[in-house]
mmCIF file of C-alpha atoms in Angstrom:
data_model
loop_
_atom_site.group_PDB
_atom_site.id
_atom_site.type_symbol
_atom_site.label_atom_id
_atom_site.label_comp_id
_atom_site.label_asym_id
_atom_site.label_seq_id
_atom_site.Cartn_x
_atom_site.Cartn_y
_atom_site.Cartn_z
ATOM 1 C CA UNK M 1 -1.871 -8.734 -20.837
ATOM 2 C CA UNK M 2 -3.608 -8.167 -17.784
ATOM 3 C CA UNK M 3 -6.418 -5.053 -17.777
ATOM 4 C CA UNK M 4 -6.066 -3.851 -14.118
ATOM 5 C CA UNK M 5 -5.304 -0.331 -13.954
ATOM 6 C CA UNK M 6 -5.190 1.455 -10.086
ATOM 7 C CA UNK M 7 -6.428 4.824 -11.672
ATOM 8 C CA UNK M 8 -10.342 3.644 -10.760
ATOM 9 C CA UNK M 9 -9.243 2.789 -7.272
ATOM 10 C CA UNK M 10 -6.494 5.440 -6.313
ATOM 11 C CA UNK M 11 -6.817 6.713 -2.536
ATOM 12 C CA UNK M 12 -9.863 4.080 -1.738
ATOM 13 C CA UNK M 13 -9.952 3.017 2.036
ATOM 14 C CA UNK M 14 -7.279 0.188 0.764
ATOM 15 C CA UNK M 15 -4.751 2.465 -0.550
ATOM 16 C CA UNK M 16 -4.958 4.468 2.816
ATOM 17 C CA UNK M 17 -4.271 1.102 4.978
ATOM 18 C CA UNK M 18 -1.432 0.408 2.645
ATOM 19 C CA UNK M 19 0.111 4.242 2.010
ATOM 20 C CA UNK M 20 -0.079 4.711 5.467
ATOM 21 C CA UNK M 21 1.852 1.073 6.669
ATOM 22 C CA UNK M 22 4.503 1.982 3.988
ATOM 23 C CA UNK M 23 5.401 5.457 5.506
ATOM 24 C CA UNK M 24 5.637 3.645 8.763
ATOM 25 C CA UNK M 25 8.220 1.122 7.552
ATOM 26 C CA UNK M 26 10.400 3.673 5.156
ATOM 27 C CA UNK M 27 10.462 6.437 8.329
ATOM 28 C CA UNK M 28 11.451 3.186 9.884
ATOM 29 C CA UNK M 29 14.025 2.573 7.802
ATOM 30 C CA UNK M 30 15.414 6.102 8.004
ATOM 31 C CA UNK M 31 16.136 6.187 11.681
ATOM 32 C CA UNK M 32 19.908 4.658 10.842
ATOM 33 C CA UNK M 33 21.940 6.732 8.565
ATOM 34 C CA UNK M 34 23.232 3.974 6.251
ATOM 35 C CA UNK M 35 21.097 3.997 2.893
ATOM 36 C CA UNK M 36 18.118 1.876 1.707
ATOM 37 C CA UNK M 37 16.584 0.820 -1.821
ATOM 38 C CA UNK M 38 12.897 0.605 -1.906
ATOM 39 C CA UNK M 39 11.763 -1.961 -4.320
ATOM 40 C CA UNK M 40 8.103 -2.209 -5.758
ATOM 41 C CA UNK M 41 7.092 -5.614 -8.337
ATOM 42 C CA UNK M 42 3.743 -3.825 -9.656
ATOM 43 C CA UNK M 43 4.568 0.288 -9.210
ATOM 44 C CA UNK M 44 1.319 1.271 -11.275
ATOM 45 C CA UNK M 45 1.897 5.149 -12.316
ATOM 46 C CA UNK M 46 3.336 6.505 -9.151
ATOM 47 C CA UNK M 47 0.622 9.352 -9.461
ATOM 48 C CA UNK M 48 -2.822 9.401 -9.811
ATOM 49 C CA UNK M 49 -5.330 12.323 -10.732
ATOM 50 C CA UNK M 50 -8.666 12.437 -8.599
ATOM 51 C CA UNK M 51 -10.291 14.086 -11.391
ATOM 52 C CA UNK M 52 -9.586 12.104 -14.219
ATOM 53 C CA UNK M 53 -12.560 10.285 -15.845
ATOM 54 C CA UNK M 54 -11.421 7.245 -14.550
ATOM 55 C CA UNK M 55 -10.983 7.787 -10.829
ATOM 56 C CA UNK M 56 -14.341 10.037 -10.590
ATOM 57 C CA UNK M 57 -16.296 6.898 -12.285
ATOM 58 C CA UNK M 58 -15.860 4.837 -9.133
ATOM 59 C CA UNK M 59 -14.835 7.759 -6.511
ATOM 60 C CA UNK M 60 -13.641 5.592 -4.359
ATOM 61 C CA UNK M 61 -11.328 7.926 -2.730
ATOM 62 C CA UNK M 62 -14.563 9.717 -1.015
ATOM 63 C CA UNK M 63 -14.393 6.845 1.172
ATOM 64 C CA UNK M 64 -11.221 6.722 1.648
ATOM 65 C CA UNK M 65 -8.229 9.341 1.762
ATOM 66 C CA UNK M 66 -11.461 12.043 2.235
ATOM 67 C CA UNK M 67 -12.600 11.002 4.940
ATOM 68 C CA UNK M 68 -8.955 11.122 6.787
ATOM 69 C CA UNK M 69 -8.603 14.895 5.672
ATOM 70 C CA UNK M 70 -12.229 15.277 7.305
ATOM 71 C CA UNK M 71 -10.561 14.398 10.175
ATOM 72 C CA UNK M 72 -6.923 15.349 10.109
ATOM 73 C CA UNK M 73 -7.067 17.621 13.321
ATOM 74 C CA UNK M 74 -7.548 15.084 15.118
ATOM 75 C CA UNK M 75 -5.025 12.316 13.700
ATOM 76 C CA UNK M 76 -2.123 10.754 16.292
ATOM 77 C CA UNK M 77 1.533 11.367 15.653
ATOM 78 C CA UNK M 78 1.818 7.971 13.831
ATOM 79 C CA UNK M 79 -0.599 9.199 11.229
ATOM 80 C CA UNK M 80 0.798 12.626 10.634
ATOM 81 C CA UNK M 81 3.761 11.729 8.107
ATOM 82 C CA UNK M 82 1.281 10.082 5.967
ATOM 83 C CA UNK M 83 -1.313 12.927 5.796
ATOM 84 C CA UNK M 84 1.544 15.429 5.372
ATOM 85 C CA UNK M 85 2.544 13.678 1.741
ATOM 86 C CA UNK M 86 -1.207 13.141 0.850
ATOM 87 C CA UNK M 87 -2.021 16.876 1.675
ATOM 88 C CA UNK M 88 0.651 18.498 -0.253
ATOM 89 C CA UNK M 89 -1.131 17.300 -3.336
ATOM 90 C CA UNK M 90 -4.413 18.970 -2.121
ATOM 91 C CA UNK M 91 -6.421 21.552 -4.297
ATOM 92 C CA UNK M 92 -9.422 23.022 -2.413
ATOM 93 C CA UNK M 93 -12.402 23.237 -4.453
ATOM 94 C CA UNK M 94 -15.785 23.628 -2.206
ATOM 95 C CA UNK M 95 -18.239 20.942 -3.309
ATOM 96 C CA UNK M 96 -21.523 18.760 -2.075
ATOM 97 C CA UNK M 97 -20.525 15.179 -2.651
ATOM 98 C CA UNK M 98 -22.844 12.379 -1.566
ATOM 99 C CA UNK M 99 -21.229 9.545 0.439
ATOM 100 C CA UNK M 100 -22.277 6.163 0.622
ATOM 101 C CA UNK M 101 -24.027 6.349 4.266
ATOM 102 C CA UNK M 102 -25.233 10.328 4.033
ATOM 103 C CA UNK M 103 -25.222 13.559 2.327
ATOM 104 C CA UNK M 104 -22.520 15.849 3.549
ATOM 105 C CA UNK M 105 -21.255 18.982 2.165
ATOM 106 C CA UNK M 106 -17.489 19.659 2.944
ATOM 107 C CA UNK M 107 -14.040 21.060 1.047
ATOM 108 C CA UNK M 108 -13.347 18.702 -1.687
ATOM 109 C CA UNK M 109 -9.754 19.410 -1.024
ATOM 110 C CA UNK M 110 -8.447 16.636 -3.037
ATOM 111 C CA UNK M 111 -6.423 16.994 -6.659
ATOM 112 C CA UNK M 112 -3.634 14.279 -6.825
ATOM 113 C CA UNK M 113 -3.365 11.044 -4.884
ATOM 114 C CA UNK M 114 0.310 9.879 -4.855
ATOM 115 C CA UNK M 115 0.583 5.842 -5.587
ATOM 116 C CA UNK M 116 3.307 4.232 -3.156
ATOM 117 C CA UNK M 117 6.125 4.712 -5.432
ATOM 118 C CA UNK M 118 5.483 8.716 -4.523
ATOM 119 C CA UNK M 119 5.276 7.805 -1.356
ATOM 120 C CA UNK M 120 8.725 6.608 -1.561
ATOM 121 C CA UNK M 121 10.492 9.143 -2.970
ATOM 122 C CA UNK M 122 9.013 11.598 -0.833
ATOM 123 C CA UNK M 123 10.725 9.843 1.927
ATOM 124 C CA UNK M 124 13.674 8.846 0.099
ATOM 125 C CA UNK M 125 16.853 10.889 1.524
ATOM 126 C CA UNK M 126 19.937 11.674 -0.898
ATOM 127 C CA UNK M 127 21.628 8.230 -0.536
ATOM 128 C CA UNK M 128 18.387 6.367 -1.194
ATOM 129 C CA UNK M 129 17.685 4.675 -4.397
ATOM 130 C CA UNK M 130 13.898 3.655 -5.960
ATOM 131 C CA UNK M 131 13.286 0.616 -8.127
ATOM 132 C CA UNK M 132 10.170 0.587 -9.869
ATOM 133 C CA UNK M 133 9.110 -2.260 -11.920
ATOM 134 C CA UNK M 134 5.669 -2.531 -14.253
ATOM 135 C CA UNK M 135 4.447 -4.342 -17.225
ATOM 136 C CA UNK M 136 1.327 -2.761 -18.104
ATOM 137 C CA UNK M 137 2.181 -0.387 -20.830
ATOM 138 C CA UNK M 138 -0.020 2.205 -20.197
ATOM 139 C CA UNK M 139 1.573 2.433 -16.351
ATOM 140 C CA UNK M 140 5.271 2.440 -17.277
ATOM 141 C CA UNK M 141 4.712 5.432 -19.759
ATOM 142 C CA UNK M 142 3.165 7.763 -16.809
ATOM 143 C CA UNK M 143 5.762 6.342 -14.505
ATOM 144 C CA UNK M 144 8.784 7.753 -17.058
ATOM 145 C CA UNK M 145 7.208 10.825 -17.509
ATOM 146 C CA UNK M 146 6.460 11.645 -13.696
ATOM 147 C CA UNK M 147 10.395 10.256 -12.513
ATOM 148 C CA UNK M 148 12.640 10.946 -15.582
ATOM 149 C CA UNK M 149 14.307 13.596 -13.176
ATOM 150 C CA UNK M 150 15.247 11.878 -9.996
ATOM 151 C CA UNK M 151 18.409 10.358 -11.144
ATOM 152 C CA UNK M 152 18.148 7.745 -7.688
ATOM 153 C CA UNK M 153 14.332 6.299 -9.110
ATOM 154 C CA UNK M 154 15.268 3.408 -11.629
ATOM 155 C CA UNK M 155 12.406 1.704 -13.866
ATOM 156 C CA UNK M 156 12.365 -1.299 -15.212
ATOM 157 C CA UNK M 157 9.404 -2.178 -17.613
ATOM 158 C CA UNK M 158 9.274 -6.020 -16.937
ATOM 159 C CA UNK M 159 7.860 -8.628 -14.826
ATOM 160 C CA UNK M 160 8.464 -7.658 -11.563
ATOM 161 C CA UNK M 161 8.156 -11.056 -9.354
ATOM 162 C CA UNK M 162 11.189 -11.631 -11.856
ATOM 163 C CA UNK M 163 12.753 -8.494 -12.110
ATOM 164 C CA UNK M 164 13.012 -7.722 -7.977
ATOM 165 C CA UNK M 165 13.942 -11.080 -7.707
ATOM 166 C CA UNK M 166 16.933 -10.695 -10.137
ATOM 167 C CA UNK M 167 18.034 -7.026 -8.527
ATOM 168 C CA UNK M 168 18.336 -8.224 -4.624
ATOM 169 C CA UNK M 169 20.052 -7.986 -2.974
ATOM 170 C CA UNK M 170 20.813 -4.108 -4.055
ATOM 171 C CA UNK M 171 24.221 -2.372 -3.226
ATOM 172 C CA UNK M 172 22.573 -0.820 0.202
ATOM 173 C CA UNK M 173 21.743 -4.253 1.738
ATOM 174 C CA UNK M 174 19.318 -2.905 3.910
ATOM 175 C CA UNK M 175 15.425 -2.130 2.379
ATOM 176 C CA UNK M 176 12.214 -2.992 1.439
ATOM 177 C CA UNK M 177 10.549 -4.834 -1.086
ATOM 178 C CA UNK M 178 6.603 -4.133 -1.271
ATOM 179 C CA UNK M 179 5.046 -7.034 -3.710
ATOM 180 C CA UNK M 180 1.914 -5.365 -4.126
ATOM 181 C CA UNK M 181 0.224 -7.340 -7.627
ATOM 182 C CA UNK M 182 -3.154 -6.515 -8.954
ATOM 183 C CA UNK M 183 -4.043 -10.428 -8.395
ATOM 184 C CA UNK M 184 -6.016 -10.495 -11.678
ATOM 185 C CA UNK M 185 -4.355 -13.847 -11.859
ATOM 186 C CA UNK M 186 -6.189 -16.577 -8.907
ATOM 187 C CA UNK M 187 -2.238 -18.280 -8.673
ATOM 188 C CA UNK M 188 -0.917 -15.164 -7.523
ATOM 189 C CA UNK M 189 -2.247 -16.302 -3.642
ATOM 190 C CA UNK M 190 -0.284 -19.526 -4.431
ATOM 191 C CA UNK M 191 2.912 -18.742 -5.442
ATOM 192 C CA UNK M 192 3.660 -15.696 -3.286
ATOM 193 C CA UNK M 193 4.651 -17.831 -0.188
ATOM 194 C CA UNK M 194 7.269 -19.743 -2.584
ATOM 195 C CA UNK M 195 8.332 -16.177 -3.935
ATOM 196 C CA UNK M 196 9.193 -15.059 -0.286
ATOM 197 C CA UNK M 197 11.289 -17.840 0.332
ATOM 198 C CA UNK M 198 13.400 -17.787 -2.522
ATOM 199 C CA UNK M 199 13.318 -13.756 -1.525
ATOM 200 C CA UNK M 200 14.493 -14.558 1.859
ATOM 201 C CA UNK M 201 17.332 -16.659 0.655
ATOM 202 C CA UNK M 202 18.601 -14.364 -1.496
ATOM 203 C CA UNK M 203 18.292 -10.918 0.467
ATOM 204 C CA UNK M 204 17.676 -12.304 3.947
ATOM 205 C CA UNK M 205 17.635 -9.253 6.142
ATOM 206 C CA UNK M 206 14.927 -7.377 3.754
ATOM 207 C CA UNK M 207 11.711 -6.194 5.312
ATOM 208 C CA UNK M 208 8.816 -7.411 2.653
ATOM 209 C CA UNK M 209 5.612 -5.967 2.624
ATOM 210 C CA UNK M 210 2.711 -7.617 1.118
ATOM 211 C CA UNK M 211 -0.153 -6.277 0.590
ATOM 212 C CA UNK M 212 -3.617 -8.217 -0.454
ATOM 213 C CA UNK M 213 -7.623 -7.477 -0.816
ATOM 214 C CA UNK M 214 -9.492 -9.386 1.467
ATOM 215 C CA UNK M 215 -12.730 -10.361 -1.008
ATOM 216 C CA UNK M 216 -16.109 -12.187 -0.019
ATOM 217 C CA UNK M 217 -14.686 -15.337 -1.018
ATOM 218 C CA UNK M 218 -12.175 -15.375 1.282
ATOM 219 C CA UNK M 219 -9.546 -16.452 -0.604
ATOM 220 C CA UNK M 220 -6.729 -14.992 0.700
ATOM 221 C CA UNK M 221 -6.620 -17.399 3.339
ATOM 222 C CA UNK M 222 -4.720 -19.473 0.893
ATOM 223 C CA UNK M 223 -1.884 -16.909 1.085
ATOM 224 C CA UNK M 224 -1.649 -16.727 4.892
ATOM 225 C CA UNK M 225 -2.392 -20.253 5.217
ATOM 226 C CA UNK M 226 0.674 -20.681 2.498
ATOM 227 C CA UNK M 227 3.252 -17.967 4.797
ATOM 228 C CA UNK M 228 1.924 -20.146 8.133
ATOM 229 C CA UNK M 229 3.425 -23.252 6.242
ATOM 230 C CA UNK M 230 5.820 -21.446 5.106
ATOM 231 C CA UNK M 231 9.872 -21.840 6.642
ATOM 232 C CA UNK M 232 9.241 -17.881 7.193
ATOM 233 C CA UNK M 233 9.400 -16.495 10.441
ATOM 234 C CA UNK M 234 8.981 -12.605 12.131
ATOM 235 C CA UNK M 235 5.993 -12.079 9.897
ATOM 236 C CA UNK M 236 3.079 -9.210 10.982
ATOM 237 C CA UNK M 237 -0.185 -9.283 9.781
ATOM 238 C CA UNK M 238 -2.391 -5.801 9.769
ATOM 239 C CA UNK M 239 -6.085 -6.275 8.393
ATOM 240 C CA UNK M 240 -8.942 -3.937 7.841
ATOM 241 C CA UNK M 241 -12.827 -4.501 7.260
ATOM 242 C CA UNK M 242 -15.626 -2.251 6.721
ATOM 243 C CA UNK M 243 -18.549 -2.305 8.465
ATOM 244 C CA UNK M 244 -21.172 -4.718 6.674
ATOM 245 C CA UNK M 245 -23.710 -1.774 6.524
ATOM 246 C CA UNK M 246 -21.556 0.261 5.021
ATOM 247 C CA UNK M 247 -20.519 -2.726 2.575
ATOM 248 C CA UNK M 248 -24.663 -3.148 1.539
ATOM 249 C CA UNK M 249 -25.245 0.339 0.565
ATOM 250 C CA UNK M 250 -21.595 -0.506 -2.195
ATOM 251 C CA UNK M 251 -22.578 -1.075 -5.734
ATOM 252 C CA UNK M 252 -18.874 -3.272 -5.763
ATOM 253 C CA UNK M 253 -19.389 -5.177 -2.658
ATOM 254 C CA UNK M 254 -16.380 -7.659 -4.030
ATOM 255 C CA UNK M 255 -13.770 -6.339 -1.397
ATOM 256 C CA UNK M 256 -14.511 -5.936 1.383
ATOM 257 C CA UNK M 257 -11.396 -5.401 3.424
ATOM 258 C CA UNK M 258 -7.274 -4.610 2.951
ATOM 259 C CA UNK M 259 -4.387 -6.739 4.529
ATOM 260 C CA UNK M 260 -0.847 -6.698 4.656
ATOM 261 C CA UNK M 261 2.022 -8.967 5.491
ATOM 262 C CA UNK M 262 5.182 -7.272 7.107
ATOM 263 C CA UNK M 263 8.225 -9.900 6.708
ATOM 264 C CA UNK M 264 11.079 -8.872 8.824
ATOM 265 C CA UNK M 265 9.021 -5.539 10.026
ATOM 266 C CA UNK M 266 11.509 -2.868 11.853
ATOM 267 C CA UNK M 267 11.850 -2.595 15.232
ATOM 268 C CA UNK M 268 8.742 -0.904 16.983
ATOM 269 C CA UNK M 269 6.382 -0.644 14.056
ATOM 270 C CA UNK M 270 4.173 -2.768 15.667
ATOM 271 C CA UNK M 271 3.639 -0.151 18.450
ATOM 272 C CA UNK M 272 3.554 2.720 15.708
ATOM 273 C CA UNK M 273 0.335 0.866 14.003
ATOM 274 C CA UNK M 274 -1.374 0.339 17.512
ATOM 275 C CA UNK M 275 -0.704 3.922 18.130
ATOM 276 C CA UNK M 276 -2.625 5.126 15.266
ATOM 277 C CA UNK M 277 -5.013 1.936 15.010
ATOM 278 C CA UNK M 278 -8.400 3.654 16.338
ATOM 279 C CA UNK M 279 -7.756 6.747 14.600
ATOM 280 C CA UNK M 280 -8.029 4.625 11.261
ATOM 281 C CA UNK M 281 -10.940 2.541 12.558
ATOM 282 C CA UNK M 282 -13.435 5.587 13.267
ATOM 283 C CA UNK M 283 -12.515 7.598 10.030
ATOM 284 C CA UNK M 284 -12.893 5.097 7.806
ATOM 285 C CA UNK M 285 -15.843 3.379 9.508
ATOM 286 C CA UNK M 286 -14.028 0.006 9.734
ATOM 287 C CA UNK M 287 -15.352 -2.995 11.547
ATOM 288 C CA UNK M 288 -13.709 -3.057 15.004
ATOM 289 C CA UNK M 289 -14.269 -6.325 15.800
ATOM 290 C CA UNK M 290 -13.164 -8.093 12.251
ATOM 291 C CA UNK M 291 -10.306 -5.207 11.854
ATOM 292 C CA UNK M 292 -6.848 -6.718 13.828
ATOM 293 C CA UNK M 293 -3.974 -3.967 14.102
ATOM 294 C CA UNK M 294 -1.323 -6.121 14.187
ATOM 295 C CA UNK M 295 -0.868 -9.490 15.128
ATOM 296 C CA UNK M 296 2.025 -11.938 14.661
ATOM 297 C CA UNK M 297 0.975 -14.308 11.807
ATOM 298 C CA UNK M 298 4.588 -16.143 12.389
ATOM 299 C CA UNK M 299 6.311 -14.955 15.022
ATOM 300 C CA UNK M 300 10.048 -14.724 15.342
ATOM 301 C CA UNK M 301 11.902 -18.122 16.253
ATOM 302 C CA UNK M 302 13.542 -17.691 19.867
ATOM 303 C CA UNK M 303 17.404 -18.131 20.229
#
């Protein structure tokens, strides 16, 4: 059984990178009126609290969702559905918290960090439908106690490479699958390029959203360097990186950055990220010259 568990990392500067990209592809989504099912392969607990023993033992968030809310007056259009979910789980409470890089005293204004099956619901409109699968017991238990009353949110406590794989493509057609795994397991940068192209086959006109840490080691190159070889075409790439001074000051210096492959992204989302790409940059102190907004790791085949 693998030991991950999102709680110690909920609203870090990854989940921010990722949160936000998801809102842009599900308001995406939304702009026809015909349905969508959202499909997740590793949904942790859909909810996380910021004051739990386990998220205040890393704090992570400080760096991350915080520093947005610092600077929330000031966030572009593109960025404004995204704070909107995150703030309507805000509790003010006035604190001094020390940040990695200074002392600063502002409104610790943060309660409950929604994971990105919240997300999803909060978007989802009447005709919309949620599949959630998780294997880690602990994770499916607060995930049926936090959905058991949305009657369109459907869990599944199994595998969920295998489980999404078996469920596409839904009764909607149209969607998005985010494969989102812990990668605990090394083989997980290996065998995600094969996944998507059995994926593809199956549910071709999906958009798939994969996100992945980008670590010291580098070794998710082997997962883009598996997509590039890939038959896959139309596939986005958006990647962050802290600054390295920022990164020396970290106890956990092990990521270092936050990626995400968009597989069939919707029309325009490109522009939407580029819109709200130096906004993200100077909250979260990311490295502007390693950072890319959005580039076109395999772009789409001409007809």
């Amino acid at each position: 059984m693998l030991s991950y568990q999102h709680a110690y990392h909920a609203g870090n500067f990854a989940d921010v990178h990722k949160h936000w990209l998801l809102v842009l592809l599900l308001e995406a989504l939304s702009r026809k009126d015909k349905p969508w099912c959202y499909l997740d392969t590793h949904a942790g607990r859909g909810i996380y609290s910021l004051d739990s023993a386990m998220a205040m033992k890393t704090a992570e968030w400080r760096e991350g969702v915080a520093r947005l809310l610092e600077t929330s007056g000031s966030a572009p259009e593109s960025v404004q559905s995204y704070l909107r979910i995150v703030q309507s789980y805000l509790r003010i409470v006035q604190s001094n918290l020390r940040t990695v890089t200074e002392d600063v005293s502002y409104a610790r204004e943060i309660h409950m960090y929604p994971g990105s099956p919240e997300f999803a619901r909060r978007l989802m409109r009447q005709n919309d439908r949620e599949v959630l699968c998780e294997l880690h017991p602990q994770e499916i238990e607060h995930l049926k106690k936090h959905f058991h009353k949305y009657d369109n949110v459907h869990l599944h406590f199994r595998d969920g490479f295998e489980g999404v794989f078996a469920m596409v493509p839904p009764p909607e057609k149209r969607g998005l699958v985010l494969i989102d795994p812990s990668y605990e397991l090394k083989q997980d940068y290996q065998r995600i390029p094969a996944y998507l192209e059995k994926l593809h086959k199956r549910w071709a006109g999906a958009t798939v959203a994969i996100w992945y840490p980008v670590l010291t080691d580098e070794r998710h190159q082997t997962l883009l360097k598996g997509v590039r070889e890939s038959a896959l075409d139309n596939v986005l790439r958006s990647e962050i990186r802290r600054k390295s001074e920022i990164r020396k000051k970290e106890a956990n210096k092990g990521m270092v950055g936050s990626g995400m492959l968009i597989l069939n992204p919707p029309w325009k989302v490109d522009l939407a990220i580029t819109s709200g790409w130096s906004y993200l940059v100077n909250s979260l102190q990311l490295d502007d010259q390693q950072s890319v907004a959005v580039d076109w790791l395999k772009p789409e085949k001409s007809t």
